[in-house]
Coordinates of C-alpha atoms in Angstrom, one line a residue:
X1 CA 27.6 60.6 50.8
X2 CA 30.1 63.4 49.2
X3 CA 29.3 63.9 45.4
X4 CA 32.8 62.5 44.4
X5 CA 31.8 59.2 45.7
X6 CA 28.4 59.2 44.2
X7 CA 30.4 59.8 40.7
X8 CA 32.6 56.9 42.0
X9 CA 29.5 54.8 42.1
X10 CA 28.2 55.9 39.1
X11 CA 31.3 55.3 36.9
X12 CA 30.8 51.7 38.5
X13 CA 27.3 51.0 37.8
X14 CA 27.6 52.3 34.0
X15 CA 29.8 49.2 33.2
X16 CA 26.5 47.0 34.1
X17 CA 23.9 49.1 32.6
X18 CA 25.8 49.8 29.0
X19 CA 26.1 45.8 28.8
X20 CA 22.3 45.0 29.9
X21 CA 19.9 43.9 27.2
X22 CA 17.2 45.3 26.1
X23 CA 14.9 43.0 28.1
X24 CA 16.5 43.9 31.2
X25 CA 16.5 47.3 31.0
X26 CA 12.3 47.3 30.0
X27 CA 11.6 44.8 33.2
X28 CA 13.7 47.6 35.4
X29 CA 11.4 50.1 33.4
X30 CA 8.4 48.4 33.9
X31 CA 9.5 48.4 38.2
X32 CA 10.2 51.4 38.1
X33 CA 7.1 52.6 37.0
X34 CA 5.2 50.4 39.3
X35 CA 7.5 51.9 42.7
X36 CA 6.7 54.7 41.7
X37 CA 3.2 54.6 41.7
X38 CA 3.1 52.8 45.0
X39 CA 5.0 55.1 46.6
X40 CA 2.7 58.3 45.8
X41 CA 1.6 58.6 49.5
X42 CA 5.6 59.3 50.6
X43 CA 5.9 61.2 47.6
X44 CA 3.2 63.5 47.8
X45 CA 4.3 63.7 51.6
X46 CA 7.4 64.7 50.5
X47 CA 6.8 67.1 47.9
X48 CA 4.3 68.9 50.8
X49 CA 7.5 69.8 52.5
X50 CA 8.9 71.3 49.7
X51 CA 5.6 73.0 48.7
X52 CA 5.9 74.6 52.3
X53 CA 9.5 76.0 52.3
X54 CA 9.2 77.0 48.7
X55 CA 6.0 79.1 49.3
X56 CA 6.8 83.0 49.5
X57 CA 10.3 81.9 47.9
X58 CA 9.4 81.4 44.2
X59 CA 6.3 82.6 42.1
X60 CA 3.5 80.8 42.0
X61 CA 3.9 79.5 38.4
X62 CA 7.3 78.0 39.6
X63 CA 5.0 77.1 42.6
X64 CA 3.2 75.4 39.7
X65 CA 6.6 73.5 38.5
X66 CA 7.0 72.0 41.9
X67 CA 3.6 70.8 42.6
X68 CA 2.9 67.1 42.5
X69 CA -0.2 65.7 42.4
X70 CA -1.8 62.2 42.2
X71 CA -2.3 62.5 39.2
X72 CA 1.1 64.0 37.8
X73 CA 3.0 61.2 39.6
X74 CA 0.2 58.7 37.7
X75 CA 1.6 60.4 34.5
X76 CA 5.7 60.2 35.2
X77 CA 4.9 56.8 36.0
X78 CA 2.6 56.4 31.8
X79 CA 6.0 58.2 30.5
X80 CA 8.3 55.7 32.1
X81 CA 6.1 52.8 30.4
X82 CA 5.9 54.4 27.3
X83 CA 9.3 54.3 26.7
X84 CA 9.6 50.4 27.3
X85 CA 7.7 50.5 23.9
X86 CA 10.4 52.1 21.6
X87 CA 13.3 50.4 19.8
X88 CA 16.4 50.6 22.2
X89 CA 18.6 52.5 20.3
X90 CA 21.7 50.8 21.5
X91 CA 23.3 48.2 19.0
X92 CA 21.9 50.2 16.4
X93 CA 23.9 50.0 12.9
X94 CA 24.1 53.2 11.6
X95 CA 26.0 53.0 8.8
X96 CA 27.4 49.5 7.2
X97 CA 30.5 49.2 4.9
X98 CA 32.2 46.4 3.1
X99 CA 35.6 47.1 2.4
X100 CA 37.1 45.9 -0.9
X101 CA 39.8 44.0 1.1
X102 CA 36.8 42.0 3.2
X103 CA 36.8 43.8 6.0
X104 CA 33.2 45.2 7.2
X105 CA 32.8 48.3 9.4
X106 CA 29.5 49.3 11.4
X107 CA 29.1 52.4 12.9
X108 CA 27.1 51.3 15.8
X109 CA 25.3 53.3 18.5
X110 CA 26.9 52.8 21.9
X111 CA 25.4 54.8 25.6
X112 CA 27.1 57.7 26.3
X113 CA 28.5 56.5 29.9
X114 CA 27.6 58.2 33.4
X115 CA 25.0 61.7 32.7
X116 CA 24.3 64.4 34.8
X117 CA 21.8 66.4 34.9
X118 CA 21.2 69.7 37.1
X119 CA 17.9 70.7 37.1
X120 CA 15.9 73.3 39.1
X121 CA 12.1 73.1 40.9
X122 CA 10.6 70.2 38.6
X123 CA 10.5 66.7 40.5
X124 CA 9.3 64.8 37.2
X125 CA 11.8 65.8 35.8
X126 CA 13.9 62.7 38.1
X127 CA 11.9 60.2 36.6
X128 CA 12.0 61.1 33.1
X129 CA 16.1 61.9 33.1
X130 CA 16.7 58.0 35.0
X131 CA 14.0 56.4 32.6
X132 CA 16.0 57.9 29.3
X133 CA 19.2 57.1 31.0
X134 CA 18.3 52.8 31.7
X135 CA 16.5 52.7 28.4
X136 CA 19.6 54.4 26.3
X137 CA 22.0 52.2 28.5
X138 CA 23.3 54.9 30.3
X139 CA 24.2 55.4 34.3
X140 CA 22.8 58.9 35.6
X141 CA 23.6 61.5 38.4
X142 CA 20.7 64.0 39.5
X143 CA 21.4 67.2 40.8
X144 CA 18.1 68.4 41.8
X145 CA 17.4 72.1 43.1
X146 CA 17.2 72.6 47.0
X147 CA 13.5 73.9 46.5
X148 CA 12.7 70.3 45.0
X149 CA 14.9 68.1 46.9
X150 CA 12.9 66.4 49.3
X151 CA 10.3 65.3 46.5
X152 CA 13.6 64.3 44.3
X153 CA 14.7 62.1 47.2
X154 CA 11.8 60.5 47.9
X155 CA 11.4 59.7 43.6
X156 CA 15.1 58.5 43.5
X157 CA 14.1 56.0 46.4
X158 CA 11.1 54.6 44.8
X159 CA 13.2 54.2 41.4
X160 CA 16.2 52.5 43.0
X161 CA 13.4 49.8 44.3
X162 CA 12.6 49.1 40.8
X163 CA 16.6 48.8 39.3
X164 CA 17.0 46.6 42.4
X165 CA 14.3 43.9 41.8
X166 CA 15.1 44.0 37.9
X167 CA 18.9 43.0 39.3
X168 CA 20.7 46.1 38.2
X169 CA 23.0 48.4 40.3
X170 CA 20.6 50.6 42.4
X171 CA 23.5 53.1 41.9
X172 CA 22.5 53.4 37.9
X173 CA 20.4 56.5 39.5
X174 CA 21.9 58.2 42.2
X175 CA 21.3 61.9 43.5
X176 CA 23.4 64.3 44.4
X177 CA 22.8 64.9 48.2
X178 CA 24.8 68.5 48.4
X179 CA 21.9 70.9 46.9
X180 CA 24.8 74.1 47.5
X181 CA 26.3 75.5 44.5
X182 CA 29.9 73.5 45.2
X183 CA 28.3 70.3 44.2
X184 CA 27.1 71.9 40.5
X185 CA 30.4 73.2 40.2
X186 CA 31.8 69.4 41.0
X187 CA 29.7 68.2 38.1
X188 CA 31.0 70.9 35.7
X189 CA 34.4 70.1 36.6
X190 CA 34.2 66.1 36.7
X191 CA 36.3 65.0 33.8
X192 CA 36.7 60.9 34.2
X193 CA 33.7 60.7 35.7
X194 CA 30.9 62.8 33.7
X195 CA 30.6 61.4 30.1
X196 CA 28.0 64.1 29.7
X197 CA 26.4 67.2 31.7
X198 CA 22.8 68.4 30.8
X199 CA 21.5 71.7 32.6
X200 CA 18.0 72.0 33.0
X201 CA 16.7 75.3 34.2
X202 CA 17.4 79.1 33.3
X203 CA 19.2 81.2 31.8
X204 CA 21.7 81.7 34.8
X205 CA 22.3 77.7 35.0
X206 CA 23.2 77.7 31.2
X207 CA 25.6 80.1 30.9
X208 CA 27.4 79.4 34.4
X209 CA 27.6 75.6 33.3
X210 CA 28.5 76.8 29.7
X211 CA 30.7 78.9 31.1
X212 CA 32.7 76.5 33.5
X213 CA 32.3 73.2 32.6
X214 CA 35.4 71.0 31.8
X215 CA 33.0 68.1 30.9
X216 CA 31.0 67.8 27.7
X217 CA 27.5 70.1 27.8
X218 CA 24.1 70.1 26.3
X219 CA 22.8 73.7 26.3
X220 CA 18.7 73.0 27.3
X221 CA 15.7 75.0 28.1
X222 CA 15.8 78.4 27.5
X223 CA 13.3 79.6 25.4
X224 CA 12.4 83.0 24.5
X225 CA 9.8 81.6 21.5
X226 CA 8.1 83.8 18.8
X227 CA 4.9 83.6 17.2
X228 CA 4.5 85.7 14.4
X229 CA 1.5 86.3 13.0
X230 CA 1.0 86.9 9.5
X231 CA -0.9 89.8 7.5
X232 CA -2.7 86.5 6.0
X233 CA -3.6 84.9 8.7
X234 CA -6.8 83.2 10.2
X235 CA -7.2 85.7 13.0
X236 CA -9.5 83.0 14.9
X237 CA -6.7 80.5 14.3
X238 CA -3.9 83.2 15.5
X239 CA -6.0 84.0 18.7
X240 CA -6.6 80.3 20.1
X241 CA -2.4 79.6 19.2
X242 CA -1.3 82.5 21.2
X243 CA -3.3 81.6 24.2
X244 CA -2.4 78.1 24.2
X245 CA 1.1 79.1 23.8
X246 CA 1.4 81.5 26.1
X247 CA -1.0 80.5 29.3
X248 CA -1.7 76.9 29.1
X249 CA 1.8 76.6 31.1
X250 CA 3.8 79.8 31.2
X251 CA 6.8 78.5 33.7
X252 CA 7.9 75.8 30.7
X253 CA 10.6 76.6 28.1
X254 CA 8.3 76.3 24.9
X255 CA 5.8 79.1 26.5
X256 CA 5.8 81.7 23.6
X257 CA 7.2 84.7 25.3
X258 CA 7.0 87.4 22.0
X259 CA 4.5 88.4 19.8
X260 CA 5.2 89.8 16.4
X261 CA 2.2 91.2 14.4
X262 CA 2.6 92.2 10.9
X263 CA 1.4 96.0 10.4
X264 CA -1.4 95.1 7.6
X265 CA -3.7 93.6 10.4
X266 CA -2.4 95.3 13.9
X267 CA -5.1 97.6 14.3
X268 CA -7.7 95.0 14.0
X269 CA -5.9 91.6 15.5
X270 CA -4.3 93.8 18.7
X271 CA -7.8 94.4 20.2
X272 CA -8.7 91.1 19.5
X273 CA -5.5 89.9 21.4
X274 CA -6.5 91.8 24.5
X275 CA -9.6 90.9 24.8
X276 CA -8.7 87.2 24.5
X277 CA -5.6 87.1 26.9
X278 CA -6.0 90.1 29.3
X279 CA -9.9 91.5 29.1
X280 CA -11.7 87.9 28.8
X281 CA -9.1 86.2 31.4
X282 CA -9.5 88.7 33.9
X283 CA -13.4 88.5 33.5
X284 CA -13.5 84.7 34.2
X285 CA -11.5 85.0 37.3
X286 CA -8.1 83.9 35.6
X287 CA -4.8 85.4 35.7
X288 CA -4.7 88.0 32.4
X289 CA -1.4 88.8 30.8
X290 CA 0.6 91.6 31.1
X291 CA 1.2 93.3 27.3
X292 CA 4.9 95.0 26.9
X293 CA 4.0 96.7 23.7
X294 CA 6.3 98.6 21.6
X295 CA 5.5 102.0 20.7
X296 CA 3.4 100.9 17.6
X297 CA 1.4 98.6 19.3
X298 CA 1.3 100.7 22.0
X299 CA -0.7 103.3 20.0
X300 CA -3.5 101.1 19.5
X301 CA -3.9 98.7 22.7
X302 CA -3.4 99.7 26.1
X303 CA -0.5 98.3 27.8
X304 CA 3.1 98.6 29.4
X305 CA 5.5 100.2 27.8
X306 CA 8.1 97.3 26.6
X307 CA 11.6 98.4 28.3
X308 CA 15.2 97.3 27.0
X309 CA 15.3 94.0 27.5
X310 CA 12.1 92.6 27.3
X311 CA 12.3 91.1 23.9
X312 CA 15.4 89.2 25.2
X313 CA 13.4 88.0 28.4
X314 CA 12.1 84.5 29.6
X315 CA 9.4 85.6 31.5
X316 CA 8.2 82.5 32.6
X317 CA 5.3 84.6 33.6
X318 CA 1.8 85.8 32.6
X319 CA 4.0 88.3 30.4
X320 CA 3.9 88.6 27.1
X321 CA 5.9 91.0 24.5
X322 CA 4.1 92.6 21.7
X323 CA 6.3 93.9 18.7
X324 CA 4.4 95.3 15.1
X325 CA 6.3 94.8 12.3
X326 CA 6.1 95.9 8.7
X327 CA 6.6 92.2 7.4
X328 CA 7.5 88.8 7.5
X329 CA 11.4 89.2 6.7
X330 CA 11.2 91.9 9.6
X331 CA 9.8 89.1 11.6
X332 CA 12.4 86.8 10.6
X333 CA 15.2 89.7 11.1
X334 CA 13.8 90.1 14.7
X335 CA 14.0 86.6 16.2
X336 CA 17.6 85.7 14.2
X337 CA 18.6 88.8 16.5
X338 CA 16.4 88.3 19.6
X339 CA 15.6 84.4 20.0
X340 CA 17.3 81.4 22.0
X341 CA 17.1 79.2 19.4
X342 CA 14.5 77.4 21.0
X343 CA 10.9 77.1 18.8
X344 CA 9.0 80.0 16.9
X345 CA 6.0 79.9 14.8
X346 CA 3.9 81.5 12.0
X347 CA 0.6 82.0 11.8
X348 CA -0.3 82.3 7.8
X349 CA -2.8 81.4 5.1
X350 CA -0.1 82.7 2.7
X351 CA 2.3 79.2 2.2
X352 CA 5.0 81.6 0.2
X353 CA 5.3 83.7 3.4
X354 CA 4.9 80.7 5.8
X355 CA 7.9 78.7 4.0
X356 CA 10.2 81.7 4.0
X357 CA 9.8 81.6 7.6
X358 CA 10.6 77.9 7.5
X359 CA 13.5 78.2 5.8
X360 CA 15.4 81.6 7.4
X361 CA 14.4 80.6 11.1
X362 CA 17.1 78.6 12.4
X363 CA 15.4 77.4 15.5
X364 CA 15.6 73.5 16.8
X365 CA 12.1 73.6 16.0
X366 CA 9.7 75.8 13.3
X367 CA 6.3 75.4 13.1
X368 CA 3.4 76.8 10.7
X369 CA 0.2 76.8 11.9
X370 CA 1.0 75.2 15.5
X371 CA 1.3 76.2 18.9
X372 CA 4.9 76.0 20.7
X373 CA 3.7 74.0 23.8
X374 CA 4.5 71.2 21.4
X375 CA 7.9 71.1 21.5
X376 CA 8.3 68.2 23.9
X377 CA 9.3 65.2 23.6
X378 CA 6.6 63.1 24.1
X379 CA 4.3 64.8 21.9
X380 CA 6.8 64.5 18.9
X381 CA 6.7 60.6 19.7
X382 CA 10.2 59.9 21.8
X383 CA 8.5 59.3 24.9
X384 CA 9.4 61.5 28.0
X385 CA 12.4 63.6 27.0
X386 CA 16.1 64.8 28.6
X387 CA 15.4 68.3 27.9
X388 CA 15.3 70.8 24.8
X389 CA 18.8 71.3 23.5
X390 CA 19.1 74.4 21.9
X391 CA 22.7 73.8 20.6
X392 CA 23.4 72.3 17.2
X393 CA 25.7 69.9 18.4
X394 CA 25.3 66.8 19.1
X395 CA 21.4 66.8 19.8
X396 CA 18.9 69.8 19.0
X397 CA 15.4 69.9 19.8
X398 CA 14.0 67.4 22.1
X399 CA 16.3 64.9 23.2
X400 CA 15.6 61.4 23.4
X401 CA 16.9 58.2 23.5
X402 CA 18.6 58.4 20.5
X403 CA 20.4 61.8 21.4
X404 CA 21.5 59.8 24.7
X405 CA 24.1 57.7 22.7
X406 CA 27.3 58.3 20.9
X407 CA 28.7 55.7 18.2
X408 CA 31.8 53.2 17.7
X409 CA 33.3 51.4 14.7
X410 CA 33.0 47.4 15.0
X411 CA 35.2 46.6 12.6
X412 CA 35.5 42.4 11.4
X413 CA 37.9 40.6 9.5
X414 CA 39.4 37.4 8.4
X415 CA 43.1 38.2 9.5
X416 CA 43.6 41.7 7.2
X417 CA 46.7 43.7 7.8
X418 CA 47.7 46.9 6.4

């Protein structure tokens, strides 16, 4: 089927899943979930064949990305349940006014129409994106990579099961069968059809779909995250928040990527570092990190030398940049220039220098104290997520069901007339 008449479909199918109630769309949910499931073994079989072509392709974190497991296709399926649980968030009044001549106003949330989504090597990311899309009332179109395709198709399949025996459209979810680059570019360019287009992958996907849409676009994903570590800082504290952020997943976008250590404490916490991400990891048979260290830090760890770009890099990699700085408004000074806008962190005792980070860091999310890895949707409590936008406009941060709809005025009378 030619991606124009999947978007025909789609446009079709959103008139029936805007209008379903909140009952309906939680049974479909609920299916959904359960197909999905049931269908591991095809699943599994599927994402085998992708595992194979991919292999010598991609890197093996990204090999990481595509992997699907029992048990990760047990936990798309918890996600998908979890949000059956939340308030729908369509009907919603947002804002109630009584005119003096009678009339009453509510701003009231509405779905957002048909959404597509282009996303790379990360087959739970089909079941999260359809989930959000039934739940907020909205139709969706998947564009998966080709390196996931096979493991997208045989996910779509096992949803559509579940929208069928709830009685809604099968065609609510659909995926883009064309994995070339003229079908992304069809998506971009689909005005009448695409209410909105979320890219989920790197930097290169961004900008081109920044770059050339003609539809409406949620800038996601990237994220070249800080954590700064402050001359007051619990050193034991900074240690165990750097290593979670940087190698408990390295291929996701809130992986920290940069390292800022104030001067005060470099010659003692830089050592420290090494040992903990590079020395000890190496010693226990795990993949250490590679330090690009600027010439300060450089002086007192060994390490690669950090070249031009590499405070500007998503490494999505057992890669880590290492910048000493003199304080925390150079800290500040070097992620306004240098971030994505994605999630950075302080680690401080000091709550003076922590909440002048909090307030001059203009990330979609700050955090004192806390590791990066949770900027997700799920852990802040919105159940599986859309993606990170990045963007200030209309959604930032995590996006869930809420950043899934727009709004309308209802407006009621008694026969007013101006």
């Amino acid at each position: 089927m030619t991606t124009t008449e999947i978007l025909q479909q789609a446009k079709e199918a959103k008139v029936w899943i805007n209008s379903a109630d909140t009952e309906t769309k939680n049974r479909a949910l609920d299916l959904m979930a359960t197909y999905l499931y049931e269908e591991r073994e095809s699943i599994l079989e599927a994402n085998r064949k992708d595992m194979e072509k991919a292999k010598g392709t991609i890197s093996d974190v990204m090999l990481d990305r595509l992997l699907l497991t029992e048990e990760r296709i047990e936990g798309m399926a918890k996600g998908i349940r979890e949000l059956i649980d939340l308030k729908d968030p369509v009907g919603k009044v947002l804002n109630h006014i009584e005119r003096p001549n009678g009339m009453v106003i509510e701003k009231t949330a509405m779905p957002l129409g048909v959404i597509a989504i282009i996303y790379e090597s990360r087959p739970n990311v089909t079941s999260d994106a359809a989930a959000l899309c039934i739940k907020s009332g909205n139709a969706c179109v998947l564009r998966s990579g080709k390196e996931a395709w096979q493991s997208a198709r045989a996910v779509v399949d096992a949803l559509k099961k579940g929208l069928q025996e709830a009685g809604l459209p099968e065609t609510c979810v659909s995926l883009i069968e064309d994995t070339t680059r003229a079908s992304s570019t069809e998506l971009m360019k689909a005005v009448g059809y695409v209410d909105l287009l979320i890219p989920r992958g790197g930097a290169g996907l961004i900008r081109a779909c920044v770059e050339e849409a003609k539809v409406p676009c949620i800038q996601t994903g990237t994220g070249i995250c800080h954590v700064y570590v402050d001359s007051s800082a619990d050193m034991e504290k900074a240690l165990n928040i750097i290593e979670n952020a940087k190698t408990s997943r390295p291929s996701v976008c809130n992986a920290e990527e940069v390292c800022l250590v104030h001067e005060g404490i470099a010659k003692e916490f830089l050592p420290k570092l090494k040992k903990r991400i590079v020395d000890d990891r190496a010693a226990s048979g795990k993949t250490p990190v590679e330090l690009r260290l600027c010439e300060k830090a450089a002086a007192v760890i060994d390490g690669v030398l950090a070249g031009e770009n590499d405070f500007d890099t998503e490494f999505l990699d057992y890669i880590l940049a290492v910048k000493v700085v003199a304080d925390v408004e150079e800290a500040v000074s070097h992620i306004l220039a240098h971030s994505s806008g994605h999630s950075e962190a302080i680690v401080a005792e000091d709550r003076e220098a922590a909440q002048y980070f909090e307030k001059r860091v203009d990330s979609a999310a700050v955090y004192v104290n806390v590791s990066t890895r949770f900027t997700d949707g799920g852990e802040f409590g919105l159940g599986c997520e859309m993606g990170i936008s990045t963007q200030k406009l209309h959604a930032r941060g995590p996006m869930g069901l809420e950043e899934l709809c727009t709004y309308k005025y209802m407006i009621r009378g008694d026969g007013q007339t101006r």
